[in-house]
Tab-separated table of C-alpha atoms and ligand atoms in Angstrom:
chain	number	residue	atom	x	y	z
A	92	MET	CA	31.399	-12.234	-9.190
A	93	ARG	CA	31.413	-8.450	-8.958
A	94	THR	CA	28.793	-5.777	-9.605
A	95	GLN	CA	27.903	-2.253	-8.529
A	96	VAL	CA	24.576	-2.971	-6.749
A	97	ALA	CA	23.498	-6.287	-5.191
A	98	ILE	CA	19.695	-6.414	-4.885
A	99	ILE	CA	18.281	-8.866	-2.331
A	100	GLY	CA	14.765	-9.988	-3.267
A	101	ALA	CA	12.982	-10.265	-6.626
A	102	GLY	CA	9.571	-9.010	-5.540
A	103	PRO	CA	8.168	-5.734	-6.899
A	104	ALA	CA	10.707	-3.553	-5.040
A	105	GLY	CA	13.786	-5.520	-6.097
A	106	THR	CA	12.788	-6.038	-9.709
A	107	LEU	CA	11.597	-2.455	-10.223
A	108	LEU	CA	14.902	-1.214	-8.788
A	109	ALA	CA	16.791	-3.547	-11.149
A	110	HIS	CA	14.731	-2.252	-14.076
A	111	ILE	CA	15.502	1.408	-13.294
A	112	LEU	CA	19.220	0.783	-12.635
A	113	ALA	CA	19.491	-1.124	-15.928
A	114	GLN	CA	18.093	1.889	-17.802
A	115	ALA	CA	20.735	4.067	-16.102
A	116	GLY	CA	23.540	1.672	-17.025
A	117	ILE	CA	24.251	0.680	-13.417
A	118	GLU	CA	25.433	-2.933	-13.090
A	119	HIS	CA	23.433	-5.062	-10.648
A	120	VAL	CA	22.520	-8.631	-9.716
A	121	VAL	CA	19.224	-9.695	-8.086
A	122	ILE	CA	19.319	-12.567	-5.577
A	123	GLU	CA	15.977	-14.213	-4.723
A	124	ARG	CA	15.310	-16.963	-2.189
A	125	GLN	CA	12.236	-18.460	-3.872
A	126	SER	CA	11.593	-19.752	-7.378
A	127	ARG	CA	10.218	-17.422	-10.045
A	128	ASP	CA	6.925	-19.323	-10.081
A	129	HIS	CA	6.588	-19.060	-6.299
A	130	VAL	CA	6.979	-15.278	-6.441
A	131	LEU	CA	4.393	-15.093	-9.240
A	132	SER	CA	1.959	-17.302	-7.307
A	133	ARG	CA	1.416	-14.731	-4.549
A	134	ILE	CA	-1.905	-12.805	-4.664
A	135	ARG	CA	-1.366	-9.400	-3.073
A	136	ALA	CA	-2.006	-5.759	-3.844
A	137	GLY	CA	-4.588	-4.491	-6.282
A	138	VAL	CA	-4.856	-0.687	-6.223
A	139	LEU	CA	-2.143	1.653	-7.565
A	140	GLU	CA	-1.657	5.278	-6.588
A	141	TRP	CA	-1.496	7.527	-9.632
A	142	GLY	CA	2.184	8.172	-8.913
A	143	THR	CA	2.811	4.439	-9.258
A	144	VAL	CA	0.903	4.409	-12.577
A	145	GLU	CA	3.009	7.285	-13.884
A	146	THR	CA	6.226	5.657	-12.640
A	147	LEU	CA	5.470	2.370	-14.408
A	148	ARG	CA	4.647	4.258	-17.608
A	149	ARG	CA	7.821	6.378	-17.302
A	150	TYR	CA	10.001	3.262	-17.223
A	151	GLY	CA	8.232	1.515	-20.098
A	152	LEU	CA	6.196	-0.833	-17.885
A	153	GLY	CA	2.738	0.642	-18.475
A	154	GLU	CA	1.537	-0.912	-21.736
A	155	ARG	CA	-0.348	-3.937	-20.311
A	156	MET	CA	-1.433	-1.930	-17.254
A	157	ASP	CA	-3.039	0.709	-19.501
A	158	ARG	CA	-4.685	-2.035	-21.555
A	159	ASP	CA	-5.945	-4.306	-18.774
A	160	GLY	CA	-6.053	-2.023	-15.729
A	161	HIS	CA	-9.257	-0.364	-14.545
A	162	VAL	CA	-9.172	3.337	-13.681
A	163	HIS	CA	-11.150	4.282	-10.563
A	164	ASN	CA	-12.388	7.815	-9.912
A	165	THR	CA	-14.122	7.147	-6.593
A	166	ILE	CA	-13.495	5.607	-3.175
A	167	ASN	CA	-16.723	4.194	-1.754
A	168	ILE	CA	-17.532	3.260	1.826
A	169	ALA	CA	-20.704	1.447	2.879
A	170	TRP	CA	-21.744	1.875	6.511
A	171	ARG	CA	-24.502	0.921	8.875
A	172	GLY	CA	-25.616	-1.663	6.307
A	173	GLU	CA	-27.612	0.997	4.458
A	174	GLU	CA	-25.501	4.037	3.561
A	175	VAL	CA	-22.827	4.410	0.878
A	176	LEU	CA	-20.563	7.469	0.795
A	177	SER	CA	-18.657	8.103	-2.393
A	178	ILE	CA	-15.561	10.275	-2.652
A	179	ASP	CA	-14.848	11.497	-6.163
A	180	THR	CA	-11.055	11.754	-6.121
A	181	VAL	CA	-10.952	13.704	-9.393
A	182	ASP	CA	-13.362	16.334	-8.029
A	183	ARG	CA	-11.549	16.510	-4.678
A	184	VAL	CA	-7.868	16.307	-5.624
A	185	GLY	CA	-7.719	15.961	-9.415
A	186	LYS	CA	-6.276	12.428	-9.352
A	187	ARG	CA	-7.407	8.854	-10.096
A	188	MET	CA	-6.335	5.361	-9.051
A	189	MET	CA	-5.752	2.211	-11.085
A	190	ALA	CA	-6.922	-1.305	-10.228
A	191	TYR	CA	-4.150	-3.556	-11.575
A	192	GLY	CA	-2.910	-6.561	-9.592
A	193	GLN	CA	0.574	-6.838	-8.118
A	194	THR	CA	0.833	-10.247	-9.768
A	195	ASN	CA	0.423	-8.582	-13.169
A	196	ILE	CA	3.072	-5.998	-12.298
A	197	GLN	CA	5.445	-8.777	-11.253
A	198	GLU	CA	4.818	-10.596	-14.555
A	199	ASP	CA	5.504	-7.361	-16.447
A	200	LEU	CA	8.739	-6.794	-14.477
A	201	TYR	CA	9.977	-10.359	-15.086
A	202	ARG	CA	9.144	-10.109	-18.794
A	203	ALA	CA	11.148	-6.860	-19.027
A	204	ALA	CA	14.009	-8.524	-17.129
A	205	ASP	CA	13.987	-11.441	-19.593
A	206	GLU	CA	14.022	-9.038	-22.537
A	207	ARG	CA	17.177	-7.311	-21.222
A	208	GLY	CA	18.813	-10.555	-20.150
A	209	ALA	CA	18.816	-9.461	-16.499
A	210	ALA	CA	20.841	-11.368	-13.917
A	211	ILE	CA	18.297	-12.707	-11.396
A	212	VAL	CA	19.448	-15.624	-9.220
A	213	PHE	CA	16.415	-17.643	-8.041
A	214	GLU	CA	16.320	-20.265	-5.279
A	215	ALA	CA	19.330	-18.800	-3.468
A	216	ASP	CA	19.667	-20.373	-0.009
A	217	ASP	CA	21.358	-18.958	3.092
A	218	VAL	CA	21.750	-15.454	1.693
A	219	ALA	CA	24.093	-13.452	3.935
A	220	LEU	CA	25.379	-9.862	3.792
A	221	HIS	CA	28.958	-9.002	4.724
A	222	ASP	CA	31.130	-5.937	5.438
A	223	LEU	CA	28.241	-3.520	5.069
A	224	THR	CA	30.085	-0.694	6.873
A	225	THR	CA	33.127	-0.918	4.594
A	226	ASP	CA	33.632	0.245	0.976
A	227	HIS	CA	33.568	-3.368	-0.222
A	228	PRO	CA	30.407	-5.153	0.969
A	229	SER	CA	29.532	-8.583	-0.376
A	230	VAL	CA	26.700	-11.095	-0.507
A	231	THR	CA	27.043	-14.875	-0.222
A	232	TRP	CA	24.516	-17.617	-0.827
A	233	SER	CA	24.353	-21.307	-1.630
A	234	SER	CA	22.830	-22.640	-4.817
A	235	GLY	CA	22.281	-25.965	-6.555
A	236	GLY	CA	22.003	-27.697	-3.181
A	237	SER	CA	19.435	-30.150	-1.872
A	238	SER	CA	16.010	-28.807	-0.880
A	239	GLY	CA	17.253	-26.715	2.033
A	240	GLY	CA	20.433	-24.962	3.119
A	241	SER	CA	23.902	-25.321	1.699
A	242	ALA	CA	23.945	-29.098	1.985
A	243	GLY	CA	25.582	-30.226	-1.256
A	244	GLY	CA	25.272	-26.736	-2.766
A	245	ARG	CA	27.976	-24.393	-3.971
A	246	THR	CA	28.641	-21.196	-1.989
A	247	GLU	CA	28.543	-18.169	-4.251
A	248	ARG	CA	30.003	-14.759	-3.449
A	249	LEU	CA	29.146	-11.399	-5.032
A	250	ASP	CA	31.362	-8.387	-4.337
A	251	CYS	CA	29.609	-5.047	-4.788
A	252	ASP	CA	29.629	-1.333	-3.970
A	253	TYR	CA	26.080	-1.185	-2.517
A	254	VAL	CA	23.414	-3.618	-1.248
A	255	ALA	CA	19.676	-2.939	-1.707
A	256	GLY	CA	17.618	-4.887	0.845
A	257	CYS	CA	14.343	-5.544	-1.020
A	258	ASP	CA	13.660	-8.898	0.663
A	259	GLY	CA	10.404	-8.181	2.456
A	260	PHE	CA	9.368	-8.384	6.096
A	261	HIS	CA	10.885	-11.834	6.708
A	262	GLY	CA	14.090	-11.161	4.814
A	263	VAL	CA	17.718	-11.083	5.929
A	264	ALA	CA	18.562	-7.449	5.092
A	265	ARG	CA	16.868	-5.651	7.996
A	266	GLN	CA	18.251	-8.283	10.375
A	267	SER	CA	21.752	-7.451	9.094
A	268	ILE	CA	21.535	-4.045	10.771
A	269	PRO	CA	22.748	-4.475	14.371
A	270	ALA	CA	19.746	-4.463	16.730
A	271	GLY	CA	21.356	-1.707	18.768
A	272	LEU	CA	21.342	0.574	15.706
A	273	ARG	CA	17.736	-0.181	14.696
A	274	ARG	CA	14.581	1.357	16.181
A	275	GLU	CA	11.410	-0.593	15.366
A	276	PHE	CA	7.805	0.619	15.696
A	277	GLU	CA	5.059	-1.999	15.543
A	278	LYS	CA	1.313	-2.343	16.006
A	279	VAL	CA	-0.324	-5.758	15.491
A	280	TYR	CA	-4.079	-5.593	14.839
A	281	PRO	CA	-6.372	-8.106	16.617
A	282	PHE	CA	-7.901	-9.420	13.382
A	283	GLY	CA	-6.991	-10.487	9.849
A	284	TRP	CA	-8.505	-10.403	6.366
A	285	ILE	CA	-9.663	-13.452	4.512
A	286	GLY	CA	-9.445	-12.753	0.798
A	287	ILE	CA	-10.772	-14.660	-2.210
A	288	LEU	CA	-10.433	-14.450	-5.959
A	289	SER	CA	-13.490	-15.495	-7.999
A	290	GLU	CA	-13.920	-15.649	-11.773
A	291	THR	CA	-16.999	-13.433	-11.631
A	292	PRO	CA	-17.688	-9.890	-12.853
A	293	PRO	CA	-16.667	-7.444	-10.100
A	294	LEU	CA	-18.564	-4.438	-8.820
A	295	PRO	CA	-17.756	-1.448	-11.048
A	296	ILE	CA	-16.550	0.472	-7.979
A	297	LEU	CA	-14.019	-0.044	-5.182
A	298	LEU	CA	-16.231	-0.541	-2.124
A	299	TYR	CA	-15.150	-0.691	1.520
A	300	ALA	CA	-17.620	-1.544	4.278
A	301	ASN	CA	-17.806	-0.680	7.972
A	302	HIS	CA	-20.347	-2.940	9.668
A	303	GLU	CA	-20.978	-4.071	13.224
A	304	ARG	CA	-20.153	-7.608	12.023
A	305	GLY	CA	-16.812	-6.334	10.716
A	306	PHE	CA	-14.968	-4.934	7.694
A	307	GLY	CA	-15.563	-5.935	4.086
A	308	LEU	CA	-13.972	-4.916	0.763
A	309	CYS	CA	-14.984	-5.389	-2.874
A	310	SER	CA	-12.234	-4.979	-5.463
A	311	MET	CA	-11.235	-6.385	-8.820
A	312	ARG	CA	-8.417	-7.718	-10.991
A	313	SER	CA	-10.117	-7.754	-14.421
A	314	PRO	CA	-13.637	-7.675	-15.959
A	315	MET	CA	-13.981	-11.380	-15.064
A	316	LEU	CA	-11.837	-11.623	-11.934
A	317	SER	CA	-13.067	-10.241	-8.605
A	318	ARG	CA	-11.159	-9.773	-5.352
A	319	TYR	CA	-13.112	-9.678	-2.066
A	320	TYR	CA	-12.047	-9.476	1.575
A	321	VAL	CA	-13.805	-9.968	4.909
A	322	GLN	CA	-12.396	-9.186	8.357
A	323	CYS	CA	-11.932	-12.359	10.367
A	324	PRO	CA	-10.560	-13.384	13.802
A	325	LEU	CA	-6.816	-14.005	13.893
A	326	THR	CA	-7.493	-17.514	15.180
A	327	ASP	CA	-9.387	-18.483	11.987
A	328	THR	CA	-7.908	-20.569	9.201
A	329	VAL	CA	-8.989	-20.853	5.577
A	330	ASP	CA	-10.748	-24.113	6.493
A	331	ASP	CA	-13.092	-22.114	8.762
A	332	TRP	CA	-14.291	-20.207	5.708
A	333	PRO	CA	-16.006	-22.341	3.077
A	334	ASP	CA	-17.221	-20.268	0.137
A	335	ASP	CA	-20.828	-20.196	1.373
A	336	ARG	CA	-19.787	-18.667	4.694
A	337	PHE	CA	-17.556	-16.122	2.962
A	338	TRP	CA	-20.289	-14.921	0.603
A	339	THR	CA	-22.901	-14.783	3.379
A	340	GLU	CA	-20.611	-12.665	5.552
A	341	LEU	CA	-19.555	-10.356	2.719
A	342	LEU	CA	-23.088	-9.718	1.466
A	343	GLY	CA	-24.318	-9.340	5.057
A	344	ARG	CA	-21.898	-6.453	5.605
A	345	LEU	CA	-23.106	-4.488	2.551
A	346	PRO	CA	-26.273	-2.450	1.894
A	347	ARG	CA	-28.829	-4.396	-0.126
A	348	SER	CA	-28.322	-1.998	-3.060
A	349	GLN	CA	-24.728	-3.211	-3.357
A	350	ALA	CA	-25.131	-6.802	-2.171
A	351	GLU	CA	-27.699	-7.565	-4.881
A	352	GLN	CA	-25.171	-6.511	-7.574
A	353	ILE	CA	-22.545	-9.006	-6.429
A	354	VAL	CA	-22.138	-12.112	-8.583
A	355	THR	CA	-20.969	-14.948	-6.342
A	356	GLY	CA	-19.084	-17.987	-7.524
A	357	PRO	CA	-16.467	-20.553	-6.485
A	358	SER	CA	-13.235	-19.132	-5.059
A	359	ILE	CA	-10.124	-19.922	-7.102
A	360	GLU	CA	-7.814	-18.566	-4.390
A	361	LYS	CA	-8.411	-18.077	-0.670
A	362	SER	CA	-5.935	-16.820	1.930
A	363	ILE	CA	-5.813	-15.081	5.293
A	364	ALA	CA	-3.468	-12.118	5.847
A	365	PRO	CA	-2.660	-10.776	9.319
A	366	LEU	CA	-2.680	-6.970	9.710
A	367	ARG	CA	0.256	-5.113	11.132
A	368	SER	CA	1.856	-1.644	11.087
A	369	PHE	CA	5.636	-1.732	11.243
A	370	VAL	CA	8.481	0.692	10.580
A	371	ALA	CA	12.220	0.115	11.033
A	372	GLU	CA	14.442	3.179	11.346
A	373	PRO	CA	16.839	4.005	9.807
A	374	MET	CA	16.350	2.484	6.340
A	375	SER	CA	20.104	2.378	5.755
A	376	HIS	CA	23.260	1.059	7.427
A	377	GLY	CA	26.650	1.666	5.820
A	378	ARG	CA	26.343	0.480	2.203
A	379	LEU	CA	22.986	-1.314	2.868
A	380	PHE	CA	19.712	0.411	1.923
A	381	LEU	CA	16.264	-1.056	2.705
A	382	ALA	CA	13.263	-0.596	0.403
A	383	GLY	CA	9.664	-1.856	0.534
A	384	ASP	CA	8.379	-4.401	3.036
A	385	ALA	CA	11.962	-5.002	4.244
A	386	ALA	CA	11.617	-1.668	6.075
A	387	HIS	CA	7.888	-1.227	6.672
A	388	ILE	CA	4.521	-2.979	6.690
A	389	VAL	CA	1.076	-1.373	6.539
A	390	PRO	CA	-2.385	-2.947	6.968
A	391	PRO	CA	-3.772	-3.284	3.407
A	392	THR	CA	-6.762	-1.060	4.291
A	393	GLY	CA	-5.193	1.992	2.663
A	394	ALA	CA	-3.799	0.085	-0.362
A	395	LYS	CA	-0.357	1.470	0.478
A	396	GLY	CA	2.080	-1.464	0.737
A	397	LEU	CA	3.014	-1.866	-2.891
A	398	ASN	CA	2.781	1.875	-3.550
A	399	LEU	CA	5.208	2.615	-0.714
A	400	ALA	CA	7.635	0.065	-2.138
A	401	VAL	CA	7.515	1.926	-5.481
A	402	ALA	CA	8.162	5.264	-3.783
A	403	ASP	CA	11.143	3.833	-1.841
A	404	VAL	CA	12.563	2.441	-5.081
A	405	LEU	CA	12.196	5.779	-6.840
A	406	TYR	CA	14.136	7.539	-4.083
A	407	LEU	CA	16.715	4.730	-3.751
A	408	SER	CA	17.363	4.422	-7.488
A	409	HIS	CA	17.937	8.186	-7.666
A	410	GLY	CA	20.432	7.927	-4.806
A	411	LEU	CA	22.274	4.894	-6.173
A	412	ILE	CA	22.552	6.317	-9.681
A	413	ALA	CA	23.913	9.599	-8.303
A	414	ALA	CA	26.371	7.774	-6.006
A	415	CYS	CA	27.624	5.522	-8.801
A	416	LYS	CA	28.260	8.703	-10.798
A	417	GLY	CA	30.163	10.397	-7.982
A	418	ASP	CA	27.475	12.315	-6.036
A	419	PRO	CA	26.862	10.675	-2.625
A	420	GLY	CA	24.366	13.343	-1.458
A	421	PRO	CA	20.991	11.853	-2.496
A	422	LEU	CA	21.933	8.423	-1.121
A	423	GLU	CA	22.990	9.934	2.209
A	424	ARG	CA	19.522	11.538	2.408
A	425	TYR	CA	17.655	8.399	1.258
A	426	SER	CA	16.564	7.106	4.669
A	427	ASP	CA	15.197	10.475	5.860
A	428	THR	CA	13.490	11.136	2.518
A	429	ALA	CA	11.867	7.691	2.328
A	430	LEU	CA	10.794	7.657	5.990
A	431	ARG	CA	8.915	10.944	5.642
A	432	ARG	CA	6.613	9.321	3.060
A	433	VAL	CA	6.581	5.975	4.875
A	434	TRP	CA	5.225	7.514	8.077
A	435	GLY	CA	2.593	9.436	6.090
A	436	SER	CA	1.280	6.202	4.598
A	437	VAL	CA	1.662	4.246	7.853
A	438	ARG	CA	-0.412	6.805	9.741
A	439	PHE	CA	-3.066	6.974	7.010
A	440	SER	CA	-3.364	3.167	6.871
A	441	TRP	CA	-3.619	3.010	10.689
A	442	TRP	CA	-6.332	5.705	10.694
A	443	LEU	CA	-8.428	4.032	7.957
A	444	THR	CA	-8.031	0.626	9.630
A	445	GLY	CA	-9.306	2.103	12.910
A	446	LEU	CA	-12.252	3.710	11.118
A	447	LEU	CA	-13.430	0.671	9.168
A	448	HIS	CA	-12.864	-2.375	11.383
A	449	ARG	CA	-14.749	-3.835	14.345
A	450	PHE	CA	-12.263	-4.252	17.196
A	451	PRO	CA	-12.687	-6.981	19.835
A	452	GLY	CA	-14.333	-5.433	22.879
A	453	GLN	CA	-15.612	-2.490	20.821
A	454	THR	CA	-18.622	-0.887	22.518
A	455	ASP	CA	-21.795	0.565	20.982
A	456	PHE	CA	-20.260	3.983	21.685
A	457	ASP	CA	-17.191	3.074	19.618
A	458	GLN	CA	-19.393	1.877	16.748
A	459	ARG	CA	-21.429	5.093	16.851
A	460	ALA	CA	-18.252	7.204	16.909
A	461	GLN	CA	-17.031	5.398	13.774
A	462	GLU	CA	-20.400	5.942	12.109
A	463	GLN	CA	-20.368	9.646	13.022
A	464	GLU	CA	-16.937	10.035	11.402
A	465	LEU	CA	-18.277	8.298	8.293
A	466	TYR	CA	-21.307	10.610	8.338
A	467	HIS	CA	-18.985	13.634	8.540
A	468	LEU	CA	-16.949	12.202	5.652
A	469	SER	CA	-20.168	11.860	3.640
A	470	GLN	CA	-21.072	15.518	4.248
A	471	SER	CA	-17.753	17.406	4.208
A	472	ALA	CA	-15.880	18.154	0.982
A	473	LEU	CA	-12.857	19.175	3.088
A	474	ALA	CA	-12.830	15.874	4.987
A	475	GLN	CA	-13.185	14.008	1.699
A	476	ALA	CA	-10.294	15.949	0.131
A	477	ALA	CA	-8.070	15.198	3.144
A	478	MET	CA	-8.751	11.482	2.758
A	479	ALA	CA	-8.587	11.468	-1.036
A	480	GLU	CA	-5.208	13.216	-1.270
A	481	GLN	CA	-3.627	10.516	0.884
A	482	TYR	CA	-5.465	7.589	-0.688
A	483	VAL	CA	-4.480	8.475	-4.279
A	484	GLY	CA	-0.944	9.270	-3.087
A	485	LEU	CA	0.849	12.457	-2.085
A	486	PRO	CA	3.446	13.895	-4.486
A	487	TYR	CA	6.862	12.166	-4.321
B	37	FAS	P1	7.919	-8.699	-1.143
B	37	FAS	O1	7.719	-9.410	0.162
B	37	FAS	O2	6.817	-8.682	-2.140
B	37	FAS	O3	9.200	-9.321	-1.897
B	37	FAS	C1	10.348	-9.690	-1.161
B	37	FAS	C2	11.057	-10.788	-1.935
B	37	FAS	O4	12.263	-11.114	-1.232
B	37	FAS	C3	10.226	-12.056	-2.003
B	37	FAS	O5	10.166	-12.533	-3.319
B	37	FAS	C4	10.955	-13.029	-1.079
B	37	FAS	O6	10.887	-14.364	-1.525
B	37	FAS	C5	12.389	-12.525	-1.163
B	37	FAS	N1	13.200	-12.863	0.011
B	37	FAS	C6	12.803	-12.962	1.299
B	37	FAS	N2	13.851	-13.287	2.081
B	37	FAS	C7	14.942	-13.392	1.255
B	37	FAS	C8	16.309	-13.703	1.456
B	37	FAS	N3	16.780	-13.986	2.692
B	37	FAS	N4	17.140	-13.729	0.391
B	37	FAS	C9	16.673	-13.444	-0.852
B	37	FAS	N5	15.378	-13.142	-1.122
B	37	FAS	C10	14.531	-13.124	-0.070
B	37	FAS	N6	-0.333	-4.269	-0.383
B	37	FAS	C11	-1.333	-3.532	-0.896
B	37	FAS	O7	-1.101	-2.388	-1.286
B	37	FAS	N7	-2.613	-4.056	-0.986
B	37	FAS	C12	-2.897	-5.344	-0.584
B	37	FAS	O8	-4.034	-5.793	-0.670
B	37	FAS	C13	-1.877	-6.145	-0.054
B	37	FAS	N8	-2.115	-7.440	0.339
B	37	FAS	C14	-1.090	-8.190	0.865
B	37	FAS	C15	-1.290	-9.516	1.303
B	37	FAS	C16	-0.233	-10.264	1.848
B	37	FAS	C17	-0.493	-11.686	2.300
B	37	FAS	C18	1.040	-9.692	2.002
B	37	FAS	C19	2.179	-10.471	2.629
B	37	FAS	C20	1.259	-8.385	1.579
B	37	FAS	C21	0.196	-7.635	0.999
B	37	FAS	N9	0.394	-6.318	0.554
B	37	FAS	C22	-0.601	-5.554	0.034
B	37	FAS	C23	1.661	-5.708	0.653
B	37	FAS	C24	2.519	-6.210	-0.482
B	37	FAS	O9	1.867	-5.947	-1.688
B	37	FAS	C25	3.861	-5.578	-0.329
B	37	FAS	O10	3.750	-4.202	-0.003
B	37	FAS	C26	4.721	-5.729	-1.550
B	37	FAS	O11	4.782	-7.081	-1.874
B	37	FAS	C27	6.073	-5.138	-1.194
B	37	FAS	O12	6.972	-5.546	-2.132
B	37	FAS	P2	8.477	-5.917	-1.711
B	37	FAS	O13	8.981	-4.863	-0.801
B	37	FAS	O14	9.174	-6.237	-2.981
B	37	FAS	O15	8.365	-7.206	-0.769
B	38	PHB	C1	-7.119	-5.274	-3.636
B	38	PHB	O1	-7.667	-5.052	-4.735
B	38	PHB	O2	-6.507	-6.350	-3.376
B	38	PHB	C2	-7.180	-4.217	-2.561
B	38	PHB	C3	-7.827	-3.019	-2.814
B	38	PHB	C4	-7.851	-2.043	-1.823
B	38	PHB	C5	-7.234	-2.289	-0.601
B	38	PHB	C6	-6.578	-3.508	-0.354
B	38	PHB	C7	-6.556	-4.478	-1.343
B	38	PHB	O3	-7.249	-1.348	0.382
């Protein structure tokens, strides 16, 4: 087979890139390791920067989001178990956010792909990238085999002009850049988040919590689907967190005024996510270009992961479209352009994670210093604007 752009990974980055390239008439094929249902089964991001909202609308992907999404005007942080500071992002920086789950976005992207008859190869095993530093890269994989590997399966080959590595943190694309040419920056946090979905009415606001027992977060997916998180030790498993313990810990980390508004109920999904900051430089190698989690990971505290993937795809699609039409300039600048925004979001997510979580070995001084910064944030319009402009998303 032959195409112009081979896209590795059919998560939000890969399928949004495919959607934009299709509208520009650029031929492409998406190659995904998992099944379509497996990709759709993942519960991940929930808050969209306004730039992401406008991007989805611009490419005809906003109809269900505008119908079912919930627009937020404030970021709220509970602290010391009694205070709640509220940052009005419209007052401070003239922008809003949208609560609309990544799962919904993925469903919308797959539906659009079906409508245009997109070429997405699911359950591709042993994906490998070849000749990335030549003018004729290619991708191989095995399909139709037994459960794992190429045993009994056919080996497929796709010749292409460019490869977009949208295959996430554990993918093959970043690993296809020689280690000697990659520089990686990583910070692993000494805790995780346990998250649940419950079919209960959510709080009307997005509420973070700093508490000496640890971080908490109240979010939503729809008027009858709530998303909650509680900081937990990395050594914990889901089995350590029966629903009763989860609700007790969450409510115990909130002021009574908020806790008494929370409607508890049985969890319909429960998972633990580790927290890490990671950036791989550069985000390109020959004809390979990385986008999304393939190149960077942020702790979900700042709600940046999915939004960064969208920004990368916007820059990369612009570069690929220009290159396929004879102008190599934007693509040559892709890595530098994307990394400038990546590091902005990585730093912001690191800062907010440090402000809101209880670190092992944290002293009473450390807790007080966090609470003083939260007090300053509650009192200073300038401090609130500085946080709000990064939370709702800086201009592309
Ligand atoms: P993805 O990982 O979503 O997609 C990569 C795709 O590539 C996957 O479908 C994978 O199966 C496929 N793939 C992997 N290896 C392959 C190979 N060798 N060949 C072919 N395909 C391959 N972000 C937030 O903003 N807020 C959150 O609350 C939040 N929570 C998260 C919780 C978890 C557990 C995780 C892992 C991430 C979370 N994120 C969150 C971040 C997340 O939303 C990512 O930023 C987002 O999925 C990035 O999208 P992609 O870059 O497309 O990567
Ligand atoms: C979510 O709704 O899943 C969510 C919201 C805000 C975050 C992280 C996750 O910072």
